[in-house]
XYZ file of C-alpha atoms in Angstrom:
465
model
C 0.000 0.000 0.000
C 1.041 3.593 -0.576
C 3.221 5.338 1.936
C 3.339 8.995 2.886
C 2.201 11.239 5.715
C -1.390 10.108 5.380
C -0.430 6.459 5.593
C 2.186 6.972 8.280
C -0.406 8.527 10.521
C -2.523 5.377 10.406
C -2.093 3.449 13.675
C -1.431 -0.221 13.991
C -4.246 -2.684 14.534
C -5.593 -2.816 18.098
C -2.590 -1.325 19.891
C -4.194 -0.987 23.305
C -3.539 -4.446 24.687
C 0.165 -4.243 23.828
C 1.230 -1.269 25.931
C 2.751 -1.330 29.367
C 1.293 0.501 32.320
C 3.579 3.438 31.741
C 2.664 3.648 28.059
C -1.079 3.764 28.638
C -2.411 7.088 27.475
C -5.989 7.698 26.585
C -7.066 7.021 23.014
C -7.760 10.668 22.523
C -4.196 11.656 23.424
C -2.705 9.031 21.109
C -4.743 10.322 18.212
C -3.733 13.889 19.035
C -0.047 12.989 18.865
C -0.427 11.295 15.489
C -2.361 14.242 14.136
C 0.264 16.694 15.407
C 2.929 14.738 13.526
C 0.879 14.805 10.323
C 0.576 18.584 10.112
C 2.010 21.707 11.756
C 0.303 22.864 14.930
C -0.461 26.367 13.666
C -1.062 26.284 9.914
C -2.125 29.314 7.961
C -5.886 29.552 7.647
C -5.803 29.657 3.828
C -2.615 27.661 3.187
C -4.286 25.222 0.769
C -5.216 28.111 -1.538
C -1.532 28.492 -2.423
C -1.971 25.390 -4.590
C -3.217 26.317 -8.080
C -5.297 23.182 -8.633
C -7.014 23.620 -5.275
C -7.733 27.295 -6.047
C -9.499 26.230 -9.236
C -11.435 23.535 -7.394
C -12.378 26.001 -4.644
C -13.559 28.656 -7.134
C -15.705 26.222 -9.088
C -17.167 24.774 -5.921
C -18.319 28.091 -4.477
C -20.415 28.741 -7.622
C -22.023 25.299 -7.659
C -22.461 25.299 -3.868
C -24.398 28.563 -4.103
C -26.663 27.011 -6.721
C -27.056 23.881 -4.607
C -28.202 25.887 -1.584
C -30.653 27.796 -3.747
C -32.077 24.507 -5.010
C -32.298 23.046 -1.495
C -34.352 25.956 -0.219
C -36.535 25.976 -3.336
C -37.025 22.198 -3.201
C -38.087 22.171 0.453
C -40.461 25.078 -0.046
C -41.870 23.589 -3.250
C -42.642 20.271 -1.542
C -44.216 22.067 1.420
C -46.312 24.162 -0.988
C -47.459 21.092 -2.943
C -48.290 18.932 0.088
C -48.487 21.100 3.215
C -46.609 18.357 5.086
C -43.306 18.416 6.959
C -43.237 14.625 6.575
C -43.206 15.081 2.774
C -40.144 17.321 3.129
C -38.587 14.529 5.195
C -39.423 11.953 2.508
C -37.766 14.137 -0.147
C -34.635 14.439 1.976
C -34.706 10.709 2.688
C -34.959 9.809 -1.005
C -31.983 12.036 -1.800
C -29.820 10.196 0.724
C -31.270 6.675 0.376
C -28.836 5.706 -2.434
C -25.912 6.557 -0.165
C -27.273 4.138 2.445
C -27.877 1.377 -0.117
C -24.897 1.765 -2.441
C -22.444 4.096 -0.672
C -19.774 1.459 -0.088
C -19.741 0.559 -3.790
C -19.139 4.240 -4.541
C -16.017 4.047 -2.389
C -14.733 1.037 -4.334
C -15.229 2.986 -7.575
C -13.448 6.047 -6.118
C -10.436 3.933 -5.119
C -10.309 2.206 -8.515
C -10.663 5.034 -11.093
C -9.132 8.531 -11.551
C -11.061 10.842 -9.244
C -10.861 13.874 -11.533
C -12.624 11.933 -14.302
C -15.261 10.661 -11.881
C -15.936 14.202 -10.671
C -16.365 15.529 -14.199
C -19.029 12.877 -14.806
C -20.809 13.461 -11.486
C -20.841 17.263 -11.755
C -22.349 17.095 -15.253
C -25.029 14.674 -14.034
C -25.910 16.876 -11.055
C -26.308 19.853 -13.370
C -28.660 17.924 -15.658
C -30.848 16.916 -12.683
C -31.144 20.576 -11.693
C -32.110 21.608 -15.215
C -34.739 18.854 -15.424
C -36.453 20.095 -12.256
C -36.270 23.667 -13.578
C -38.052 22.695 -16.807
C -40.807 20.847 -14.911
C -41.362 23.725 -12.498
C -41.231 26.560 -15.020
C -43.610 24.725 -17.358
C -46.144 24.339 -14.533
C -46.223 20.535 -14.776
C -44.270 19.727 -11.590
C -45.822 17.258 -9.165
C -44.466 16.004 -5.882
C -43.482 12.630 -7.389
C -41.277 14.499 -9.886
C -39.403 16.060 -6.976
C -39.114 12.664 -5.271
C -37.698 11.052 -8.425
C -35.137 13.775 -9.092
C -34.083 13.749 -5.428
C -33.422 10.003 -5.756
C -31.437 10.506 -8.972
C -29.351 13.204 -7.269
C -28.634 10.702 -4.526
C -27.492 8.085 -7.038
C -24.969 10.513 -8.506
C -23.797 11.482 -5.017
C -22.903 7.844 -4.308
C -19.867 8.325 -6.563
C -19.399 12.089 -6.185
C -18.995 12.127 -2.391
C -16.163 9.604 -1.886
C -14.406 10.830 -5.039
C -14.546 14.420 -3.790
C -13.525 13.605 -0.217
C -10.517 11.543 -1.273
C -9.534 13.995 -4.054
C -8.313 16.595 -1.521
C -5.110 14.660 -0.818
C -4.381 14.561 -4.560
C -4.943 18.307 -4.869
C -2.838 19.509 -1.913
C -0.882 16.534 -0.548
C -1.347 14.768 2.807
C 0.172 17.571 4.909
C -2.593 20.003 3.886
C -5.558 17.614 3.937
C -6.969 18.985 7.202
C -6.769 22.557 5.973
C -8.293 21.646 2.599
C -11.220 19.832 4.257
C -11.849 22.819 6.534
C -11.690 25.342 3.684
C -14.054 23.215 1.621
C -16.514 23.358 4.518
C -16.004 27.118 4.727
C -16.678 27.275 0.976
C -19.920 25.331 1.381
C -21.064 27.480 4.287
C -20.122 30.721 2.510
C -22.421 29.662 -0.303
C -25.041 28.969 2.329
C -24.909 32.635 3.282
C -25.787 33.669 -0.275
C -27.888 30.832 -1.670
C -30.836 30.829 0.777
C -31.183 34.622 0.628
C -31.186 34.644 -3.187
C -33.526 31.650 -3.294
C -35.957 33.302 -0.887
C -36.048 36.426 -3.049
C -36.520 34.406 -6.265
C -39.271 32.254 -4.782
C -41.124 35.296 -3.489
C -40.803 37.215 -6.789
C -40.827 34.749 -9.703
C -41.174 31.270 -8.202
C -39.022 28.216 -7.453
C -38.275 27.326 -11.073
C -35.638 29.996 -11.593
C -33.760 28.842 -8.492
C -33.561 25.361 -10.018
C -32.420 26.852 -13.336
C -29.576 28.783 -11.710
C -28.550 25.633 -9.851
C -28.367 23.561 -13.033
C -26.247 26.154 -14.837
C -23.943 26.618 -11.812
C -22.328 23.218 -12.400
C -20.568 24.612 -15.464
C -18.113 26.254 -13.035
C -16.733 23.083 -11.380
C -16.594 21.370 -14.773
C -14.447 24.232 -16.085
C -12.203 24.108 -13.008
C -11.598 20.366 -13.416
C -10.758 20.812 -17.111
C -8.295 23.644 -16.355
C -6.321 21.675 -13.740
C -2.710 20.734 -14.415
C -2.785 16.970 -14.035
C 1.005 16.820 -13.680
C 0.721 18.814 -10.438
C -1.724 16.390 -8.813
C -0.254 14.284 -5.990
C -0.316 10.740 -7.278
C -1.722 8.018 -5.036
C -1.911 4.309 -5.724
C -5.269 3.135 -7.056
C -6.760 -0.121 -5.896
C -6.486 -2.791 -8.606
C -9.647 -4.427 -9.858
C -10.376 -7.501 -7.766
C -12.824 -9.333 -5.561
C -13.476 -8.597 -1.908
C -12.514 -4.913 -1.953
C -15.713 -3.829 -0.213
C -15.219 -6.389 2.580
C -11.579 -5.360 2.821
C -12.650 -1.771 3.503
C -15.093 -2.840 6.210
C -12.473 -5.018 7.917
C -9.992 -2.141 7.775
C -12.358 0.183 9.651
C -13.624 -2.474 12.090
C -10.114 -3.106 13.381
C -9.403 0.536 14.226
C -11.254 2.251 17.108
C -9.863 5.637 16.027
C -11.923 5.219 12.833
C -15.022 3.348 13.906
C -16.047 5.517 16.876
C -15.834 8.922 15.145
C -17.788 7.400 12.233
C -20.400 6.054 14.666
C -20.753 9.460 16.343
C -21.251 11.389 13.097
C -23.740 8.693 12.104
C -25.990 9.466 15.072
C -25.553 13.220 14.700
C -26.184 13.117 10.942
C -29.205 10.804 11.198
C -31.003 12.597 14.022
C -29.411 16.008 14.531
C -29.085 17.404 10.993
C -32.715 17.382 9.849
C -32.844 21.161 9.511
C -34.979 21.251 6.331
C -37.793 19.625 8.318
C -37.437 21.737 11.449
C -36.791 25.123 9.882
C -39.690 24.818 7.442
C -41.952 23.738 10.316
C -40.782 26.533 12.639
C -41.102 29.117 9.855
C -44.607 28.082 8.830
C -46.257 26.518 11.881
C -44.580 28.156 14.892
C -43.707 31.647 13.659
C -46.291 31.825 10.814
C -43.792 33.305 8.333
C -42.934 32.670 4.686
C -40.067 31.586 2.448
C -38.074 34.729 3.233
C -37.932 33.844 6.936
C -36.952 30.270 6.092
C -34.068 31.586 3.991
C -33.073 33.987 6.790
C -32.918 31.161 9.357
C -30.738 29.099 7.019
C -28.460 32.093 6.574
C -28.009 32.435 10.340
C -27.021 28.788 10.561
C -24.560 29.378 7.755
C -22.916 32.246 9.694
C -22.192 29.878 12.565
C -21.067 27.079 10.258
C -18.698 29.401 8.383
C -17.169 30.557 11.671
C -16.729 26.927 12.713
C -15.055 26.054 9.399
C -12.581 28.951 9.580
C -11.696 28.081 13.170
C -11.142 24.471 12.101
C -8.834 25.630 9.285
C -6.574 27.309 11.863
C -6.263 24.236 14.072
C -3.136 22.144 13.773
C -4.780 18.966 15.062
C -8.084 17.125 14.868
C -8.690 16.219 18.492
C -11.244 13.576 19.393
C -11.863 15.494 22.620
C -13.013 18.380 20.440
C -15.225 16.016 18.432
C -17.009 14.665 21.500
C -17.261 18.068 23.179
C -18.618 19.670 20.019
C -21.274 16.955 19.708
C -22.347 17.470 23.318
C -22.675 21.231 22.810
C -24.543 20.653 19.532
C -27.156 18.451 21.223
C -27.644 20.802 24.177
C -28.094 23.827 21.901
C -30.645 22.027 19.729
C -32.736 21.232 22.796
C -32.433 24.850 23.945
C -33.538 26.144 20.537
C -36.507 23.769 20.494
C -37.695 25.186 23.811
C -36.956 28.857 23.044
C -40.060 31.015 23.611
C -39.334 33.751 21.043
C -38.379 33.989 17.393
C -35.216 36.004 17.972
C -33.861 33.686 20.665
C -34.492 30.721 18.357
C -32.820 32.540 15.474
C -29.744 33.519 17.500
C -29.263 29.969 18.793
C -28.965 28.761 15.214
C -25.566 30.484 14.951
C -23.770 28.366 17.598
C -25.712 25.286 16.441
C -24.213 25.794 12.984
C -20.749 26.359 14.465
C -20.699 23.229 16.633
C -22.360 21.095 13.947
C -19.640 22.077 11.506
C -16.959 21.465 14.163
C -18.217 17.905 14.609
C -18.247 17.254 10.861
C -14.828 18.741 10.036
C -13.079 17.217 13.068
C -14.446 13.754 12.336
C -13.752 14.041 8.604
C -10.148 15.168 8.907
C -9.291 12.786 11.760
C -10.630 9.823 9.778
C -8.785 10.858 6.593
C -5.474 11.347 8.393
C -5.719 7.949 10.103
C -6.430 6.133 6.817
C -3.947 4.731 4.326
C -4.337 6.529 0.949
C -5.159 3.361 -0.994
C -8.113 2.737 1.354
C -9.287 6.351 1.606
C -12.094 6.148 -0.955
C -13.696 3.162 0.761
C -13.266 4.581 4.258
C -14.700 7.956 3.243
C -17.598 6.270 1.465
C -18.399 4.498 4.733
C -18.060 7.820 6.557
C -20.447 9.562 4.157
C -22.796 6.564 4.077
C -23.135 6.716 7.851
C -23.222 10.526 8.048
C -25.825 11.185 5.355
C -27.050 7.654 4.623
C -28.912 7.547 7.915
C -31.134 10.384 6.688
C -33.633 7.954 5.043
C -34.231 6.622 8.559
C -34.021 9.847 10.540
C -35.806 12.260 8.195
C -39.154 10.420 7.875
C -39.137 9.533 11.578
C -38.456 13.077 12.731
C -40.810 14.428 10.070
C -43.557 12.235 11.563
C -42.703 13.401 15.098
C -42.781 17.007 13.879
C -46.151 16.573 12.164
C -47.685 14.644 15.086
C -46.259 16.375 18.144
C -45.078 19.711 16.761
C -41.864 21.344 15.571
C -40.523 21.793 19.099
C -40.829 18.087 19.913
C -39.130 17.098 16.649
C -36.194 19.471 17.139
C -35.737 18.475 20.795
C -35.731 14.778 19.858
C -32.908 15.294 17.377
C -30.883 17.193 19.959
C -31.486 14.605 22.677
C -30.328 11.702 20.505
C -27.203 13.620 19.424
C -26.400 14.474 23.044
C -26.894 10.895 24.242
C -24.690 9.517 21.439
C -21.907 11.999 22.248
C -21.934 11.106 25.943
C -21.974 7.339 25.360
C -19.273 7.360 22.666
C -17.155 9.764 24.728
C -17.285 7.304 27.637
C -16.456 4.396 25.296
C -13.415 6.229 23.918
C -12.333 7.066 27.442
C -12.633 3.427 28.497
C -10.750 2.163 25.435
C -7.979 4.640 26.190
C -7.722 3.781 29.870
C -9.473 6.881 31.254
C -11.895 7.373 34.077
C -14.246 10.250 34.854
C -13.079 12.460 37.719
C -15.426 14.969 39.348
C -13.936 17.860 41.312
C -15.715 20.652 43.149
C -14.432 24.078 42.161
C -16.214 26.518 44.361
C -19.907 25.705 44.121
C -19.701 24.036 40.723
C -18.604 20.488 39.832
C -15.889 20.112 37.195
C -15.857 16.876 35.173
C -12.771 15.670 33.310
C -11.128 12.470 32.049
C -7.917 11.305 33.738
C -5.826 8.097 33.393
C -6.771 5.172 35.641
C -3.358 5.304 37.269
C -3.918 8.924 38.332
C -7.194 8.033 40.036
C -5.566 5.078 41.797
C -2.749 7.308 43.072
C -5.223 9.924 44.287
C -7.195 7.226 46.126
């Protein structure tokens, strides 16, 4: 298998039972040390943009991401207008992510086997055609809800290949040392577009209808296609591609199963993605049913979330390490804030809480993504990232209809609080599992009138006793 900083950072299989008493550090600390070796502690926030190929990729992505956010807002509002049901919005979201759940691992095998630049040119063209098809149906006045369902499913089928190819392409664009920064800046790119897209979509929907938002989205994919064509292939960092053969999917699953530093972050983002990221359902329901507002308010709430997410992405780009402590802590804060927002009595308190929700949600995603990539050998990265994306977004076909039903039956507040509670519970349980695997125990100290909880090595507790 290929060597290099990305591969060197991958730990050996099940190392925990082989260490002496003096070598026992918690799993979180071990991961931190590997991550610190893989990249400088204080990188420049925009260091990846020094690479020409990444600049092209970044520029094309911000155009298509803006169109994508416009289409997301228009799609959710169109479905709500056609059906009047938050559950229908959940079904649309579920259909878009169902292919990732069913076929995501096969997408990873394809991404490891074929040139990723070629795969991305195919997937970006296909995504653009889906957007144009929905635009034609809507502008002609023939759109029905089953049309939206079908196109959402087709988008999901394309994403099966696009997601792992895109995620594993970063190391080819910038090299292993800049992977963390590139992942963070890509998230900042996506969230920057989220600042513009919902606002423009809200204005278009209110003035001329959803169809023009879909049209802009379809045309926006010309930008990433141009960026991929303009890249200098000689400047891409070459990585070994997996040869064609049997058992590659099972090989990827075995690879992840034997590494706690991969499987537990993937499990955590799975719970958070399945239950905590159903914002199309909740924000449409809060806008229409709780606050009795229109598409403009829905776009405004999405923009506030984007402000927080962008801040989280830029902070992540400045970090030199991807700490699992940060991952667990961010997930805890994310769950608590969602519950608080669900119970907020006023519109403005709800709106303001969306900013830190976006920030901590993005922190969880970027920290998990970069830590998993850096702990994975390059030849396995497509399959591992396909599993990551399958778990992160593939759980949506389960979570979205369920939470859509809860929202329709018990109200928007109950649906939002449920998502936050599940995310919080998953963070606490997985944090305790990671602590146990790494030889930690919970220690509670009283500082003044307030308890302070922290993880310490078993040996430290035994000495204190």
